């Protein structure tokens, strides 16, 4: 089913008619397309389990910069955006100035050479969250290493540091499972919200446009003006291996097969199509509520994408 959202997603009420316990999958979550679901994620109904699968191709801005310095990290910008949005919503519901400040800090950008300001921002995040000594030490040590790497490289002065990315990067540097546990322990995500990633390592998005020009990287593809047919997108790892169905994590397949409902949030088809194409066989097998939200008003090319995606449902 295809649906042009008004960001008043009354169709989410269908969840109430699903069997209990209710397990909802959000497949290929981006940084902004999940806004319609925020109220559902924070409504306190612990009977509904929400599983979020994030893409791992973001290569732009500070997210791409951070993964260049720390190649073992996953791109965390989309996760950061969602956490900041959740914090803003919680701040509004609870009339909490502290949560509102924390949301602001998570999305705060600091000019490249202002490292004292960066350290001060990290301290503010830690003071508001009040973690134990373990996480405080992990974040402080990672931040110092980050600054050292910045100082050791001839870097683009236009880069601005994202406090939220650095905080999440410090946690994920200890392992993805450690980060997931820490986010719940710190109350940054609701207890019934589960975080997953499309792949265990970051991937590159590549495409060939209609003029035969090969474009590498999600950031470069986003600003490309030449048309790109959806079938001309590929995901590759950083060794040049093309990602195919054989590389799909069984964990993600299980989420698809076990969910009562599947939502595919809005977003640019550049980010979502190659990932969804990998799961098309499993999505076709599912006989459950499935909703593809398309924001065709933002990306004109999404109209073509809608036609290409019809076969999934």
GROMACS .gro file of N, CA, C and O in nm, residues 236-296:
model
  244
  236UNK      N    1   2.791  -0.141  -0.185
  236UNK     CA    2   2.916  -0.216  -0.182
  236UNK      C    3   2.985  -0.190  -0.048
  236UNK      O    4   2.962  -0.087   0.017
  237UNK      N    5   3.068  -0.285  -0.006
  237UNK     CA    6   3.148  -0.261   0.114
  237UNK      C    7   3.276  -0.189   0.073
  237UNK      O    8   3.299  -0.162  -0.046
  238UNK      N    9   3.359  -0.159   0.171
  238UNK     CA   10   3.477  -0.079   0.139
  238UNK      C   11   3.592  -0.162   0.084
  238UNK      O   12   3.701  -0.111   0.061
  239UNK      N   13   3.566  -0.291   0.059
  239UNK     CA   14   3.661  -0.374  -0.014
  239UNK      C   15   3.616  -0.391  -0.159
  239UNK      O   16   3.680  -0.462  -0.236
  240UNK      N   17   3.504  -0.327  -0.194
  240UNK     CA   18   3.454  -0.333  -0.330
  240UNK      C   19   3.357  -0.447  -0.355
  240UNK      O   20   3.313  -0.468  -0.468
  241UNK      N   21   3.320  -0.521  -0.251
  241UNK     CA   22   3.227  -0.634  -0.267
  241UNK      C   23   3.084  -0.583  -0.277
  241UNK      O   24   3.039  -0.505  -0.193
  242UNK      N   25   3.012  -0.625  -0.380
  242UNK     CA   26   2.873  -0.587  -0.396
  242UNK      C   27   2.787  -0.664  -0.297
  242UNK      O   28   2.795  -0.786  -0.286
  243UNK      N   29   2.702  -0.592  -0.224
  243UNK     CA   30   2.615  -0.654  -0.125
  243UNK      C   31   2.495  -0.716  -0.197
  243UNK      O   32   2.425  -0.650  -0.274
  244UNK      N   33   2.472  -0.843  -0.171
  244UNK     CA   34   2.362  -0.916  -0.233
  244UNK      C   35   2.276  -0.979  -0.123
  244UNK      O   36   2.303  -0.963  -0.004
  245UNK      N   37   2.172  -1.051  -0.166
  245UNK     CA   38   2.084  -1.116  -0.068
  245UNK      C   39   2.162  -1.211   0.024
  245UNK      O   40   2.124  -1.231   0.139
  246UNK      N   41   2.269  -1.268  -0.029
  246UNK     CA   42   2.348  -1.359   0.054
  246UNK      C   43   2.418  -1.292   0.170
  246UNK      O   44   2.462  -1.359   0.264
  247UNK      N   45   2.428  -1.159   0.165
  247UNK     CA   46   2.494  -1.084   0.272
  247UNK      C   47   2.395  -1.032   0.376
  247UNK      O   48   2.436  -0.970   0.474
  248UNK      N   49   2.269  -1.057   0.356
  248UNK     CA   50   2.167  -1.005   0.447
  248UNK      C   51   2.179  -1.074   0.582
  248UNK      O   52   2.191  -1.196   0.592
  249UNK      N   53   2.172  -0.995   0.686
  249UNK     CA   54   2.175  -1.048   0.821
  249UNK      C   55   2.047  -1.128   0.849
  249UNK      O   56   1.936  -1.082   0.822
  250UNK      N   57   2.063  -1.248   0.903
  250UNK     CA   58   1.947  -1.329   0.939
  250UNK      C   59   1.863  -1.260   1.045
  250UNK      O   60   1.741  -1.278   1.051
  251UNK      N   61   1.928  -1.178   1.125
  251UNK     CA   62   1.856  -1.103   1.229
  251UNK      C   63   1.751  -1.013   1.167
  251UNK      O   64   1.637  -1.005   1.215
  252UNK      N   65   1.786  -0.944   1.057
  252UNK     CA   66   1.691  -0.854   0.992
  252UNK      C   67   1.582  -0.935   0.922
  252UNK      O   68   1.465  -0.897   0.925
  253UNK      N   69   1.619  -1.045   0.861
  253UNK     CA   70   1.519  -1.132   0.797
  253UNK      C   71   1.418  -1.178   0.901
  253UNK      O   72   1.296  -1.178   0.877
  254UNK      N   73   1.466  -1.218   1.019
  254UNK     CA   74   1.376  -1.262   1.126
  254UNK      C   75   1.280  -1.151   1.168
  254UNK      O   76   1.162  -1.177   1.196
  255UNK      N   77   1.330  -1.029   1.174
  255UNK     CA   78   1.243  -0.917   1.209
  255UNK      C   79   1.130  -0.902   1.107
  255UNK      O   80   1.015  -0.878   1.145
  256UNK      N   81   1.164  -0.915   0.979
  256UNK     CA   82   1.062  -0.904   0.875
  256UNK      C   83   0.957  -1.014   0.891
  256UNK      O   84   0.836  -0.989   0.884
  257UNK      N   85   1.003  -1.135   0.913
  257UNK     CA   86   0.912  -1.249   0.916
  257UNK      C   87   0.829  -1.256   1.044
  257UNK      O   88   0.722  -1.315   1.047
  258UNK      N   89   0.877  -1.194   1.151
  258UNK     CA   90   0.809  -1.203   1.281
  258UNK      C   91   0.722  -1.082   1.312
  258UNK      O   92   0.645  -1.084   1.409
  259UNK      N   93   0.730  -0.976   1.232
  259UNK     CA   94   0.659  -0.853   1.263
  259UNK      C   95   0.511  -0.864   1.232
  259UNK      O   96   0.471  -0.929   1.136
  260UNK      N   97   0.429  -0.798   1.313
  260UNK     CA   98   0.286  -0.788   1.285
  260UNK      C   99   0.257  -0.683   1.179
  260UNK      O  100   0.154  -0.687   1.113
  261UNK      N  101   0.345  -0.585   1.169
  261UNK     CA  102   0.328  -0.479   1.071
  261UNK      C  103   0.462  -0.423   1.031
  261UNK      O  104   0.557  -0.423   1.111
  262UNK      N  105   0.473  -0.377   0.907
  262UNK     CA  106   0.599  -0.323   0.855
  262UNK      C  107   0.572  -0.185   0.797
  262UNK      O  108   0.485  -0.167   0.711
  263UNK      N  109   0.645  -0.087   0.846
  263UNK     CA  110   0.637   0.048   0.792
  263UNK      C  111   0.770   0.081   0.725
  263UNK      O  112   0.877   0.056   0.780
  264UNK      N  113   0.763   0.137   0.607
  264UNK     CA  114   0.882   0.183   0.536
  264UNK      C  115   0.873   0.335   0.533
  264UNK      O  116   0.796   0.393   0.455
  265UNK      N  117   0.947   0.404   0.620
  265UNK     CA  118   0.932   0.549   0.634
  265UNK      C  119   0.970   0.624   0.508
  265UNK      O  120   1.042   0.574   0.421
  266UNK      N  121   0.924   0.748   0.502
  266UNK     CA  122   0.955   0.831   0.387
  266UNK      C  123   1.103   0.867   0.388
  266UNK      O  124   1.170   0.861   0.490
  267UNK      N  125   1.152   0.905   0.274
  267UNK     CA  126   1.292   0.942   0.259
  267UNK      C  127   1.330   0.935   0.113
  267UNK      O  128   1.254   0.887   0.029
  268UNK      N  129   1.448   0.980   0.081
  268UNK     CA  130   1.491   0.978  -0.059
  268UNK      C  131   1.510   0.834  -0.104
  268UNK      O  132   1.561   0.750  -0.030
  269UNK      N  133   1.467   0.805  -0.226
  269UNK     CA  134   1.479   0.667  -0.272
  269UNK      C  135   1.625   0.629  -0.290
  269UNK      O  136   1.660   0.510  -0.291
  270UNK      N  137   1.715   0.731  -0.303
  270UNK     CA  138   1.857   0.699  -0.315
  270UNK      C  139   1.906   0.617  -0.196
  270UNK      O  140   1.988   0.526  -0.209
  271UNK      N  141   1.853   0.651  -0.077
  271UNK     CA  142   1.896   0.581   0.043
  271UNK      C  143   1.824   0.449   0.064
  271UNK      O  144   1.882   0.353   0.115
  272UNK      N  145   1.697   0.444   0.026
  272UNK     CA  146   1.618   0.328   0.065
  272UNK      C  147   1.607   0.218  -0.040
  272UNK      O  148   1.600   0.100  -0.006
  273UNK      N  149   1.607   0.256  -0.167
  273UNK     CA  150   1.579   0.153  -0.268
  273UNK      C  151   1.677   0.036  -0.266
  273UNK      O  152   1.635  -0.080  -0.265
  274UNK      N  153   1.810   0.058  -0.267
  274UNK     CA  154   1.900  -0.058  -0.273
  274UNK      C  155   1.883  -0.152  -0.155
  274UNK      O  156   1.895  -0.274  -0.171
  275UNK      N  157   1.853  -0.095  -0.038
  275UNK     CA  158   1.833  -0.181   0.079
  275UNK      C  159   1.702  -0.258   0.068
  275UNK      O  160   1.697  -0.380   0.091
  276UNK      N  161   1.595  -0.189   0.030
  276UNK     CA  162   1.466  -0.256   0.019
  276UNK      C  163   1.467  -0.363  -0.089
  276UNK      O  164   1.401  -0.466  -0.077
  277UNK      N  165   1.542  -0.337  -0.198
  277UNK     CA  166   1.550  -0.437  -0.304
  277UNK      C  167   1.609  -0.568  -0.252
  277UNK      O  168   1.571  -0.677  -0.296
  278UNK      N  169   1.703  -0.559  -0.157
  278UNK     CA  170   1.762  -0.680  -0.099
  278UNK      C  171   1.657  -0.762  -0.025
  278UNK      O  172   1.665  -0.885  -0.020
  279UNK      N  173   1.559  -0.693   0.034
  279UNK     CA  174   1.459  -0.762   0.117
  279UNK      C  175   1.330  -0.791   0.042
  279UNK      O  176   1.234  -0.839   0.102
  280UNK      N  177   1.325  -0.763  -0.089
  280UNK     CA  178   1.199  -0.772  -0.162
  280UNK      C  179   1.137  -0.912  -0.154
  280UNK      O  180   1.015  -0.926  -0.139
  281UNK      N  181   1.220  -1.015  -0.163
  281UNK     CA  182   1.166  -1.152  -0.157
  281UNK      C  183   1.093  -1.177  -0.026
  281UNK      O  184   0.983  -1.234  -0.024
  282UNK      N  185   1.152  -1.133   0.084
  282UNK     CA  186   1.093  -1.157   0.216
  282UNK      C  187   0.971  -1.068   0.238
  282UNK      O  188   0.872  -1.110   0.298
  283UNK      N  189   0.976  -0.945   0.185
  283UNK     CA  190   0.861  -0.856   0.198
  283UNK      C  191   0.741  -0.909   0.122
  283UNK      O  192   0.626  -0.898   0.166
  284UNK      N  193   0.766  -0.968   0.005
  284UNK     CA  194   0.655  -1.025  -0.073
  284UNK      C  195   0.592  -1.145  -0.001
  284UNK      O  196   0.474  -1.173  -0.018
  285UNK      N  197   0.671  -1.216   0.077
  285UNK     CA  198   0.620  -1.334   0.147
  285UNK      C  199   0.530  -1.297   0.265
  285UNK      O  200   0.448  -1.378   0.307
  286UNK      N  201   0.547  -1.180   0.320
  286UNK     CA  202   0.476  -1.144   0.442
  286UNK      C  203   0.330  -1.111   0.413
  286UNK      O  204   0.299  -1.036   0.323
  287UNK      N  205   0.243  -1.168   0.494
  287UNK     CA  206   0.101  -1.137   0.486
  287UNK      C  207   0.064  -1.061   0.613
  287UNK      O  208   0.000  -1.115   0.704
  288UNK      N  209   0.108  -0.937   0.618
  288UNK     CA  210   0.082  -0.854   0.735
  288UNK      C  211   0.055  -0.712   0.688
  288UNK      O  212   0.066  -0.682   0.569
  289UNK      N  213   0.015  -0.627   0.780
  289UNK     CA  214  -0.002  -0.486   0.745
  289UNK      C  215   0.133  -0.431   0.699
  289UNK      O  216   0.233  -0.442   0.769
  290UNK      N  217   0.135  -0.372   0.579
  290UNK     CA  218   0.259  -0.316   0.527
  290UNK      C  219   0.227  -0.181   0.465
  290UNK      O  220   0.137  -0.168   0.383
  291UNK      N  221   0.301  -0.080   0.507
  291UNK     CA  222   0.274   0.056   0.462
  291UNK      C  223   0.403   0.121   0.416
  291UNK      O  224   0.501   0.127   0.490
  292UNK      N  225   0.404   0.167   0.292
  292UNK     CA  226   0.517   0.242   0.238
  292UNK      C  227   0.476   0.389   0.235
  292UNK      O  228   0.381   0.426   0.166
  293UNK      N  229   0.544   0.473   0.313
  293UNK     CA  230   0.513   0.615   0.316
  293UNK      C  231   0.602   0.686   0.216
  293UNK      O  232   0.725   0.674   0.223
  294UNK      N  233   0.543   0.759   0.125
  294UNK     CA  234   0.619   0.826   0.020
  294UNK      C  235   0.598   0.976   0.031
  294UNK      O  236   0.484   1.023   0.036
  295UNK      N  237   0.707   1.051   0.036
  295UNK     CA  238   0.698   1.196   0.038
  295UNK      C  239   0.742   1.248  -0.100
  295UNK      O  240   0.854   1.292  -0.118
  296UNK      N  241   0.654   1.240  -0.196
  296UNK     CA  242   0.687   1.277  -0.333
  296UNK      C  243   0.699   1.427  -0.351
  296UNK      O  244   0.746   1.475  -0.454
   0.00000   0.00000   0.00000
